[in-house]
mmCIF file of C-alpha atoms in Angstrom:
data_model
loop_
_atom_site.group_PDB
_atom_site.id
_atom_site.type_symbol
_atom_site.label_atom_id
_atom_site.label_comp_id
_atom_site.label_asym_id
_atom_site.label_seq_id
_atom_site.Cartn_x
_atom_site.Cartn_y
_atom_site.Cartn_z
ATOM 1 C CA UNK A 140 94.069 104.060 108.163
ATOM 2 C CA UNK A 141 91.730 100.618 108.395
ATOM 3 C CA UNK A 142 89.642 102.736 106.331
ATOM 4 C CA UNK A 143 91.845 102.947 103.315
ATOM 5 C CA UNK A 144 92.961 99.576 103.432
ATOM 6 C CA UNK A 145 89.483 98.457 103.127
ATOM 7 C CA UNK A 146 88.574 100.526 100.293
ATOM 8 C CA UNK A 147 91.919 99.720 98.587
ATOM 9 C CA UNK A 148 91.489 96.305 98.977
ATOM 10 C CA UNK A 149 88.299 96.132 97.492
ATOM 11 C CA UNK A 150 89.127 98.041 94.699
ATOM 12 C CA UNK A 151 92.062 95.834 94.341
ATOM 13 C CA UNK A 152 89.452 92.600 94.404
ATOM 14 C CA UNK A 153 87.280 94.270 91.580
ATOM 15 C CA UNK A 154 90.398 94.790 89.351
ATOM 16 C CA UNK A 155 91.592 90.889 90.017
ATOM 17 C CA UNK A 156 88.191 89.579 89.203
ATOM 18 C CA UNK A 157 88.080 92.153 85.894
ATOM 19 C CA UNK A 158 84.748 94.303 87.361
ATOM 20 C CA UNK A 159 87.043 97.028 86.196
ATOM 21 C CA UNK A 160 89.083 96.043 83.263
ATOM 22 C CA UNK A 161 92.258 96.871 81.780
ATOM 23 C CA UNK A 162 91.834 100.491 80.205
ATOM 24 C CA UNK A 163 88.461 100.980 82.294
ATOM 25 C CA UNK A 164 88.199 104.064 84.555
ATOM 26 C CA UNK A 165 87.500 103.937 88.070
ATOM 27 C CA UNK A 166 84.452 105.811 89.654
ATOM 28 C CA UNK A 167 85.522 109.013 90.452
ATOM 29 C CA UNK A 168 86.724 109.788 94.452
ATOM 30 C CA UNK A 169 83.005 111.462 94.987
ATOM 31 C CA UNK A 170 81.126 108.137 93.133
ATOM 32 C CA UNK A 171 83.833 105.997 95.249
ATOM 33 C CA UNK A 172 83.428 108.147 99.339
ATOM 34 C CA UNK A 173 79.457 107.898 98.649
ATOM 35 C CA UNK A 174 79.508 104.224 97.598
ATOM 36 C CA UNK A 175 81.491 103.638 100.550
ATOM 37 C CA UNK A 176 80.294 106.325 102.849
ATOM 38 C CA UNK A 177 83.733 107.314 103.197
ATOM 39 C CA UNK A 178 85.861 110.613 102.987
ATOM 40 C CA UNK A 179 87.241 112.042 99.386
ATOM 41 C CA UNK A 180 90.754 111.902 101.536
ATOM 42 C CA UNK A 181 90.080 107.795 102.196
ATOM 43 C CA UNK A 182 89.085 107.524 98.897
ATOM 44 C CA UNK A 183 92.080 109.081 97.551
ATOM 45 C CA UNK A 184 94.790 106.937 100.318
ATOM 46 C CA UNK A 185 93.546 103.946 98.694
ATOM 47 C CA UNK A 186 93.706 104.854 95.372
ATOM 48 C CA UNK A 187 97.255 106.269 95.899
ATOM 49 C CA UNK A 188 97.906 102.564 97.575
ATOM 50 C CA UNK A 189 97.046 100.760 94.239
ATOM 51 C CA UNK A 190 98.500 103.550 92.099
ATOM 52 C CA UNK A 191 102.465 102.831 93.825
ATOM 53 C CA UNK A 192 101.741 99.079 93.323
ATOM 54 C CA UNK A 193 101.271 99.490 89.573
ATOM 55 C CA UNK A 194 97.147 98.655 89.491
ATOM 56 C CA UNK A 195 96.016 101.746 88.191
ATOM 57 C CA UNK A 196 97.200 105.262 86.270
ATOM 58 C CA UNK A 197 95.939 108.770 87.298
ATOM 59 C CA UNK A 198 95.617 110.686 83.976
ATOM 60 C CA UNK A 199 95.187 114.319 84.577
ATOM 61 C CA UNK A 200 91.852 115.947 83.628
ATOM 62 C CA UNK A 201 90.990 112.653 82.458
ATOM 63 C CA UNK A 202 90.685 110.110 85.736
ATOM 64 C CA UNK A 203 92.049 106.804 87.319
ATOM 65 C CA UNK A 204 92.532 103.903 84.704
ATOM 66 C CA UNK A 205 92.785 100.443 85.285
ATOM 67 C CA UNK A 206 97.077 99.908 83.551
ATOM 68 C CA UNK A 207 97.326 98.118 80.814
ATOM 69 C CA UNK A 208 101.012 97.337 80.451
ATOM 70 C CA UNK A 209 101.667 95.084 77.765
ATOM 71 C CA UNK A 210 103.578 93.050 79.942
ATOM 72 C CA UNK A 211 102.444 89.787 81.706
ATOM 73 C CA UNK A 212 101.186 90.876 85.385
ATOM 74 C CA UNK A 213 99.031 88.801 87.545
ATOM 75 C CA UNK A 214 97.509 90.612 90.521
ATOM 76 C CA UNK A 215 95.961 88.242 93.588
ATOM 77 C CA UNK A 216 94.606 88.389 96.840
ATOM 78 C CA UNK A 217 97.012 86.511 99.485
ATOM 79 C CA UNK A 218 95.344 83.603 101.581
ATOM 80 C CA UNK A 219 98.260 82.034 102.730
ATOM 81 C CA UNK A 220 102.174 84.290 103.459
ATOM 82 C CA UNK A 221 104.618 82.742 100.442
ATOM 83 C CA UNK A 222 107.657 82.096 102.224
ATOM 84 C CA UNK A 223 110.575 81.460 100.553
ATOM 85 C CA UNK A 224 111.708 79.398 103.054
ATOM 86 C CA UNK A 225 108.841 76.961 103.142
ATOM 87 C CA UNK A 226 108.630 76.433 99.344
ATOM 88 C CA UNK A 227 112.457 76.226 99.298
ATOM 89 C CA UNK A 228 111.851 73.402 102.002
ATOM 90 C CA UNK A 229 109.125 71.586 100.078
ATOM 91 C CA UNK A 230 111.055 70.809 97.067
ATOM 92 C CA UNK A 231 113.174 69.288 99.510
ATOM 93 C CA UNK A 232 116.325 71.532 99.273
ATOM 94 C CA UNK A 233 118.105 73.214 101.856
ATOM 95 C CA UNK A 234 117.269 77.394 102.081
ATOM 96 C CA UNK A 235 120.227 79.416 102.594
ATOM 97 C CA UNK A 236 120.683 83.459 102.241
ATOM 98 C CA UNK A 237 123.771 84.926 100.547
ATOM 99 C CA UNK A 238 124.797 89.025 99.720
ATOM 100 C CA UNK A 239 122.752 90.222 102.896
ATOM 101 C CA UNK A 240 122.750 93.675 103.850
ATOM 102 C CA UNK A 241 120.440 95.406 106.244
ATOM 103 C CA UNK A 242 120.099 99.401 105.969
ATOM 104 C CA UNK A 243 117.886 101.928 107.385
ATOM 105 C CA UNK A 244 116.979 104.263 104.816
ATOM 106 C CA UNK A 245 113.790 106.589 103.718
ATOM 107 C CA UNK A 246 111.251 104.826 102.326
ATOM 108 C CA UNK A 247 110.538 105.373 98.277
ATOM 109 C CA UNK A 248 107.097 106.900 97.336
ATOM 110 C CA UNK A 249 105.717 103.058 96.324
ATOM 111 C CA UNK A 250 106.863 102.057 99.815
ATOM 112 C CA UNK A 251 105.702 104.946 101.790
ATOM 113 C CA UNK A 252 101.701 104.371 99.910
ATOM 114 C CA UNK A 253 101.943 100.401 100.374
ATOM 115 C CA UNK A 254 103.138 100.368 104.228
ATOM 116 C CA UNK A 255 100.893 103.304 104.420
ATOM 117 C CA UNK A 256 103.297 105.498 105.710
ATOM 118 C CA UNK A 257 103.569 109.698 106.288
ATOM 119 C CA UNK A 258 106.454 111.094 103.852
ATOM 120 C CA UNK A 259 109.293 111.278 105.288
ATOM 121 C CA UNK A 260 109.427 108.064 106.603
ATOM 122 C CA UNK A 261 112.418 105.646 107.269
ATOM 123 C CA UNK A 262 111.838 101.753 106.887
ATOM 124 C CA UNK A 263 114.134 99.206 107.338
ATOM 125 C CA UNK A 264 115.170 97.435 103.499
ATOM 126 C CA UNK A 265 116.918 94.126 103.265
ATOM 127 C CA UNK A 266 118.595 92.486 100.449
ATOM 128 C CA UNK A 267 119.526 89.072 99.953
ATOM 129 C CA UNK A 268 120.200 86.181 97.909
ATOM 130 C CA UNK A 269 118.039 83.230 98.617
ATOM 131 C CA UNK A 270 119.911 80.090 97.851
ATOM 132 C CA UNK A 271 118.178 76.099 97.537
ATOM 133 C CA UNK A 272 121.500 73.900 98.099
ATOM 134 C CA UNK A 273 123.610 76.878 97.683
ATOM 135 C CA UNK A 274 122.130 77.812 94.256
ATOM 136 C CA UNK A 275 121.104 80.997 93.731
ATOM 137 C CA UNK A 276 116.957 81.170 93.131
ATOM 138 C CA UNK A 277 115.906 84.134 94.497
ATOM 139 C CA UNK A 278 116.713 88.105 94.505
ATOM 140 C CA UNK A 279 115.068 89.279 98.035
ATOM 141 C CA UNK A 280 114.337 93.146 98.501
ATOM 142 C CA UNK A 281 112.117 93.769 101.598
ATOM 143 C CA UNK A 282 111.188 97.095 103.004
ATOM 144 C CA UNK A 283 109.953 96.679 106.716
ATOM 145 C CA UNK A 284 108.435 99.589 108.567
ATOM 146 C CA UNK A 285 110.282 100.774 111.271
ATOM 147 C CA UNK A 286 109.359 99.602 115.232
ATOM 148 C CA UNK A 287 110.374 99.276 118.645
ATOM 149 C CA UNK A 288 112.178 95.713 118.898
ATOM 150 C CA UNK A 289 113.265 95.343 115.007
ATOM 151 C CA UNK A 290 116.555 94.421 114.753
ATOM 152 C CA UNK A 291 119.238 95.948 112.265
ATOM 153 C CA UNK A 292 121.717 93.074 112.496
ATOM 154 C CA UNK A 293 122.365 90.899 109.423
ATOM 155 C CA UNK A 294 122.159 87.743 111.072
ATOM 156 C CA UNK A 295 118.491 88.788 112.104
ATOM 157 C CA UNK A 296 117.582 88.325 108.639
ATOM 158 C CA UNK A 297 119.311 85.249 107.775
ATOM 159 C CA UNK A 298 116.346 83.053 108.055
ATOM 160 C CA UNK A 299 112.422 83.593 107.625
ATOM 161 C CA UNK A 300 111.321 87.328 107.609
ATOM 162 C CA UNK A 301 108.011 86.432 108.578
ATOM 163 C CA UNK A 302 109.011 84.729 111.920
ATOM 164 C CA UNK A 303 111.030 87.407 112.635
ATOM 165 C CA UNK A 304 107.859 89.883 112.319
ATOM 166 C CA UNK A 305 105.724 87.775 114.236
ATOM 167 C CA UNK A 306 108.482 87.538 117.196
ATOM 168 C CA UNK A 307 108.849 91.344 116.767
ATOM 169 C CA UNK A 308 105.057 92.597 116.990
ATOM 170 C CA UNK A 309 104.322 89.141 119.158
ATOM 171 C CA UNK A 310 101.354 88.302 116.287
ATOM 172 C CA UNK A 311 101.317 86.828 113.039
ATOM 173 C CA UNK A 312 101.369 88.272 110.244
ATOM 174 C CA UNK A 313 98.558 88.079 107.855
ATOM 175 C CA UNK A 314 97.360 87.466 104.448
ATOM 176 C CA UNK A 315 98.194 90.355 101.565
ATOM 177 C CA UNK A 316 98.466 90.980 98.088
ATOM 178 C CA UNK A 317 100.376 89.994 95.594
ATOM 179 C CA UNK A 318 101.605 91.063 91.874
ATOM 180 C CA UNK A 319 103.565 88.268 90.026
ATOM 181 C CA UNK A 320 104.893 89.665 86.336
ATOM 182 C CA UNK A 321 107.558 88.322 84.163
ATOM 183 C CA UNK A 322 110.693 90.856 83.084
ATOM 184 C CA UNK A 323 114.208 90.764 82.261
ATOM 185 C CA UNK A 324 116.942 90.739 85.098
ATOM 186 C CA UNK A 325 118.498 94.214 85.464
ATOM 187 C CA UNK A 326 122.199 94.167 86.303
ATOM 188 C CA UNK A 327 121.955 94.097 90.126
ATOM 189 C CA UNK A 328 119.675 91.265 90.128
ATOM 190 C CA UNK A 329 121.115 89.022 87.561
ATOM 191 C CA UNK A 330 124.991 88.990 89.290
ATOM 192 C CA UNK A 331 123.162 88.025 92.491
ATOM 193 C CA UNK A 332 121.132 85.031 90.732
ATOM 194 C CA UNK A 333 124.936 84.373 88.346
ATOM 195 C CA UNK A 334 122.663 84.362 85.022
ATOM 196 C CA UNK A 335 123.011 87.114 82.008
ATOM 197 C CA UNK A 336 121.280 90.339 81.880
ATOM 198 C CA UNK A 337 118.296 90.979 80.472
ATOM 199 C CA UNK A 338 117.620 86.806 81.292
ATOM 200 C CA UNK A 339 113.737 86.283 82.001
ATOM 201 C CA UNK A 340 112.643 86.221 85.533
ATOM 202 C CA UNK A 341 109.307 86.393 87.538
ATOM 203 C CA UNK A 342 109.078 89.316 89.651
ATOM 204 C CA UNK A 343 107.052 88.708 93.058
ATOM 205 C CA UNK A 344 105.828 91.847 94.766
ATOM 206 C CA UNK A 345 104.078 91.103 97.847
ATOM 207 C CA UNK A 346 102.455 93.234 100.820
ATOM 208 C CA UNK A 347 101.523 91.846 103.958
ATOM 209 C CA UNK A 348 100.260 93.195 107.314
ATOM 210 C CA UNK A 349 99.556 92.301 110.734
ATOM 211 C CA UNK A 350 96.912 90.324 111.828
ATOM 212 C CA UNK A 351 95.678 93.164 114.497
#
């Protein structure tokens, strides 16, 4: 498992610093397991991993492609967690959480390959509407893998996710990845933020994991 996050995340580095561009194949799994003397299986975790975050393309008979969307979509590697919370809190505005709902439900393929997870799985997702002096900013899905201690209560959820996780798993958790791209509010999303459809927003997908 630390295997494929290593190899994913390096793969993930070259494609954020353009060593692979946008359109460029990827070394094939065989190039890939010898350059880093891991198995085709490995090879083929991470590139799954980077395939359900939207980073790459499997075209068959043809390879693994670097996507090239069209739309605006900036890929980085996570020194620092970006809470809500603490950005809300350094405008110097009040965070608040509206429309929460907590729900145990199987985890989508793009979930199951980020939290590295066998199919089949169940995570924990929560919604809610992050609020900076009660005004809607923010459209919250989070998909949480499922453990011993984690609770399913809304007001669990009503403040930081992150300290939660750390008082959960009793570490912190650590630096990820991110993918920031710009696209029109579906339905769901704009009700919850009170602007019209199809209204431009920045999408933040993030992945994070713990420190150990």
């Amino acid at each position: 498992m630390l295997r494929v996050q290593s190899v994913a995340q390096e793969l993930e580095r070259r494609i954020v610093n353009g060593i692979y561009a946008a359109g460029e194949r990827v070394p094939t799994e065989p190039q890939l397991a010898a350059e880093f003397s891991v198995s085709r299986t490995t090879v083929r975790g991470a590139v799954a991993d980077l395939q359900a975050r939207g980073l790459v393309s499997r075209e068959q008979g043809r390879g693994t492609f670097v996507r090239s969307t069209g739309r605006v979509s900036v890929s980085m590697i996570l020194e620092t967690n970006l809470s809500v919370s603490e950005v809300i809190r350094a405008s110097g505005r009040e965070p608040g959480t509206t429309g929460l709902s907590v729900q145990r439900k199987l985890a989508p393929a793009a979930v199951l390959a980020a939290l590295r997870l066998p199919e089949g799985s169940k995570c924990v997702v929560v919604r809610r509407t992050r609020t900076a002096d009660g005004v809607p900013i923010a459209d919250s899905v989070d998909h949480l893998a499922v453990v011993r201690g984690l609770p399913l209560t809304p007001a669990a959820y009503e403040n930081s996710i992150y300290e939660l996780l750390e008082a959960t798993h009793n570490q912190p958790v650590s630096s990820g990845t991110a993918r920031i791209e710009a696209l029109a509010a579906p339905l769901a999303s704009a009700k919850r933020l009170d602007v019209p459809e199809g209204t431009p927003i920045l999408v933040l997908s993030q992945v994070h994991e713990l420190v150990d």
